[in-house]
Short mmCIF file of C-alpha atoms in Angstrom, two decimals:
data_model
loop_
_atom_site.label_atom_id
_atom_site.label_comp_id
_atom_site.label_asym_id
_atom_site.label_seq_id
_atom_site.Cartn_x
_atom_site.Cartn_y
_atom_site.Cartn_z
CA MET A 299 -4.21 -45.04 -83.10
CA ALA A 300 -5.65 -46.78 -79.96
CA SER A 301 -9.32 -46.40 -79.18
CA ASN A 302 -10.35 -43.70 -76.64
CA ASN A 303 -11.26 -46.48 -74.24
CA GLN A 304 -7.64 -47.88 -74.79
CA PHE A 305 -6.09 -44.73 -74.34
CA TRP A 306 -7.47 -44.34 -70.88
CA LEU A 307 -6.85 -47.75 -69.95
CA ASP A 308 -3.27 -47.44 -70.94
CA LEU A 309 -2.94 -44.57 -68.50
CA GLU A 310 -4.36 -46.72 -65.80
CA THR A 311 -1.07 -48.85 -65.73
CA ALA A 312 1.14 -46.08 -66.54
CA PRO A 313 3.98 -45.77 -63.97
CA VAL A 314 3.96 -42.58 -61.74
CA GLY A 315 5.64 -39.86 -63.69
CA SER A 316 4.41 -40.76 -67.01
CA GLN A 317 3.35 -37.68 -69.12
CA ARG A 318 1.23 -37.13 -71.96
CA ASN A 319 0.97 -33.73 -73.86
CA ILE A 320 -1.87 -31.70 -72.75
CA SER A 321 -3.32 -31.41 -76.39
CA LYS A 322 -3.53 -35.23 -76.63
CA ILE A 323 -5.52 -35.24 -73.40
CA VAL A 324 -8.13 -32.69 -74.55
CA ASP A 325 -8.73 -34.45 -77.77
CA ARG A 326 -9.38 -37.66 -75.71
CA LEU A 327 -11.57 -36.27 -73.19
CA VAL A 328 -15.33 -37.65 -73.29
CA PHE A 329 -17.80 -34.78 -73.86
CA ASN A 330 -21.45 -35.43 -73.53
CA GLU A 331 -23.96 -35.22 -76.58
CA GLN A 332 -24.20 -31.38 -76.05
CA GLY A 333 -20.26 -31.11 -76.35
CA LEU A 334 -20.00 -30.51 -72.59
CA ILE A 335 -17.73 -32.11 -69.58
CA THR A 336 -18.42 -31.80 -65.94
CA ALA A 337 -15.93 -29.51 -64.26
CA ILE A 338 -15.73 -29.42 -60.40
CA ALA A 339 -13.83 -26.18 -58.85
CA GLN A 340 -11.82 -26.97 -55.62
CA GLN A 341 -9.97 -24.29 -53.79
CA PHE A 342 -6.25 -25.34 -54.34
CA ASP A 343 -5.01 -24.79 -50.88
CA THR A 344 -7.75 -25.95 -48.72
CA GLN A 345 -9.27 -28.58 -51.22
CA GLU A 346 -12.60 -27.08 -50.18
CA VAL A 347 -15.33 -28.07 -53.13
CA LEU A 348 -16.53 -24.74 -54.47
CA MET A 349 -18.86 -25.58 -57.23
CA LEU A 350 -19.87 -27.87 -60.11
CA ALA A 351 -19.99 -26.25 -63.71
CA TRP A 352 -19.75 -27.40 -67.36
CA MET A 353 -16.94 -26.77 -69.86
CA ASN A 354 -16.89 -27.35 -73.46
CA LYS A 355 -13.60 -27.79 -75.44
CA GLU A 356 -13.42 -24.24 -76.22
CA SER A 357 -13.66 -22.87 -72.60
CA LEU A 358 -11.28 -25.52 -71.41
CA LEU A 359 -8.79 -24.20 -73.90
CA ILE A 360 -9.33 -20.67 -72.89
CA SER A 361 -8.94 -21.67 -69.21
CA LEU A 362 -5.71 -23.41 -69.83
CA GLU A 363 -4.52 -20.37 -72.17
CA GLU A 364 -5.50 -17.58 -69.97
CA GLY A 365 -4.95 -19.35 -66.52
CA ARG A 366 -8.52 -18.25 -65.46
CA ALA A 367 -11.45 -20.50 -65.20
CA CYS A 368 -13.71 -20.14 -68.13
CA TYR A 369 -16.95 -22.30 -68.29
CA TRP A 370 -19.88 -23.04 -70.58
CA SER A 371 -23.11 -21.46 -69.32
CA ARG A 372 -26.01 -23.93 -70.17
CA SER A 373 -28.53 -21.19 -69.19
CA ARG A 374 -26.95 -18.28 -71.20
CA GLN A 375 -25.59 -20.65 -74.03
CA LYS A 376 -22.33 -18.79 -74.08
CA LEU A 377 -18.88 -18.91 -72.66
CA TRP A 378 -18.81 -17.63 -69.19
CA ARG A 379 -15.51 -16.44 -67.37
CA LYS A 380 -16.00 -16.83 -63.64
CA GLY A 381 -16.04 -13.53 -62.04
CA GLU A 382 -16.68 -11.50 -65.35
CA SER A 383 -19.57 -9.57 -64.00
CA SER A 384 -18.97 -10.26 -60.12
CA GLY A 385 -15.26 -9.94 -59.79
CA GLN A 386 -15.01 -13.15 -58.24
CA VAL A 387 -12.32 -14.71 -60.25
CA GLN A 388 -10.99 -18.21 -60.31
CA TRP A 389 -7.29 -18.53 -61.15
CA LEU A 390 -6.42 -22.05 -62.49
CA LYS A 391 -3.69 -23.57 -60.28
CA GLY A 392 -3.88 -27.00 -61.46
CA LEU A 393 -6.23 -29.39 -63.37
CA ARG A 394 -6.86 -33.16 -62.91
CA VAL A 395 -8.73 -35.38 -65.07
CA ASP A 396 -10.65 -38.45 -63.76
CA CYS A 397 -9.72 -41.93 -64.86
CA ASP A 398 -11.99 -42.40 -67.72
CA GLY A 399 -11.62 -38.91 -69.23
CA ASP A 400 -15.29 -37.60 -68.66
CA ALA A 401 -14.95 -35.17 -65.77
CA LEU A 402 -12.52 -32.50 -64.85
CA LEU A 403 -11.26 -31.15 -61.32
CA LEU A 404 -10.01 -27.52 -61.71
CA GLU A 405 -7.66 -26.57 -58.62
CA VAL A 406 -8.42 -22.96 -58.42
CA ASP A 407 -7.61 -19.76 -56.18
CA GLN A 408 -10.89 -18.45 -55.74
CA GLN A 409 -11.19 -14.59 -55.27
CA GLY A 410 -14.10 -14.07 -52.83
CA PRO A 411 -17.10 -16.15 -52.84
CA ALA A 412 -17.68 -18.76 -55.52
CA CYS A 413 -21.53 -19.06 -55.16
CA HIS A 414 -24.07 -16.74 -56.46
CA THR A 415 -25.67 -16.64 -53.13
CA GLY A 416 -22.48 -14.70 -51.65
CA ARG A 417 -21.08 -17.95 -50.20
CA LYS A 418 -17.53 -19.23 -50.33
CA SER A 419 -18.85 -22.55 -51.75
CA CYS A 420 -22.08 -23.73 -53.61
CA PHE A 421 -22.22 -26.56 -51.36
CA TYR A 422 -23.67 -25.02 -48.38
CA LEU A 423 -26.38 -27.27 -47.58
CA GLY A 424 -25.74 -30.44 -45.66
CA LEU A 425 -27.65 -33.44 -44.39
CA LYS A 426 -28.28 -33.59 -40.86
CA GLY A 427 -30.36 -36.72 -39.99
CA GLU A 428 -33.45 -36.30 -42.04
CA GLN A 429 -33.13 -32.63 -42.31
CA LEU A 430 -31.23 -30.38 -45.04
CA GLU A 431 -29.45 -27.70 -42.95
CA VAL A 432 -27.66 -24.17 -44.11
CA LEU A 433 -24.19 -24.85 -42.86
CA THR A 434 -22.61 -21.43 -43.90
CA ALA A 435 -23.77 -17.99 -44.09
CA PRO A 436 -23.01 -15.41 -47.01
CA GLU A 437 -19.76 -13.89 -47.14
CA VAL A 438 -20.97 -10.79 -49.13
CA ASP A 439 -24.50 -9.66 -49.98
CA PRO A 440 -25.32 -11.19 -53.29
CA ALA A 441 -26.93 -8.16 -54.53
CA SER A 442 -23.57 -6.58 -54.31
CA LEU A 443 -22.01 -9.19 -56.67
CA TYR A 444 -23.80 -8.61 -59.86
CA LYS A 445 -24.17 -5.22 -61.52
#
């Protein structure tokens, strides 16, 4: 069996349309020392970056099986299905893996705001000159998201 690095290198030169079984890809992903991999959630139709989270192998497999984004909560040390308490679910529409297998891009259909602040995206702060500016207002009162 080729080394993990060789596996990703072989994909670099594979022709467009080449396919690999998802189970083989999951087994080759590069998880950090805590067993986690970076996962960026992006709105599938607008390509707006919504949030960054972490996944472990179990949460990734759950996401693939259920078609709903499931992450690993580092603060709570448990699986976290996006929207389980707020109702702001992310339906999985696609998945991309970066070139060396250590980051994921989840293409999702976000139901309501993705951010705990009530905003569509967690990336609502932008650099303007030497200032960090609030770019968007909350869509909903964050107090109403979590019961």
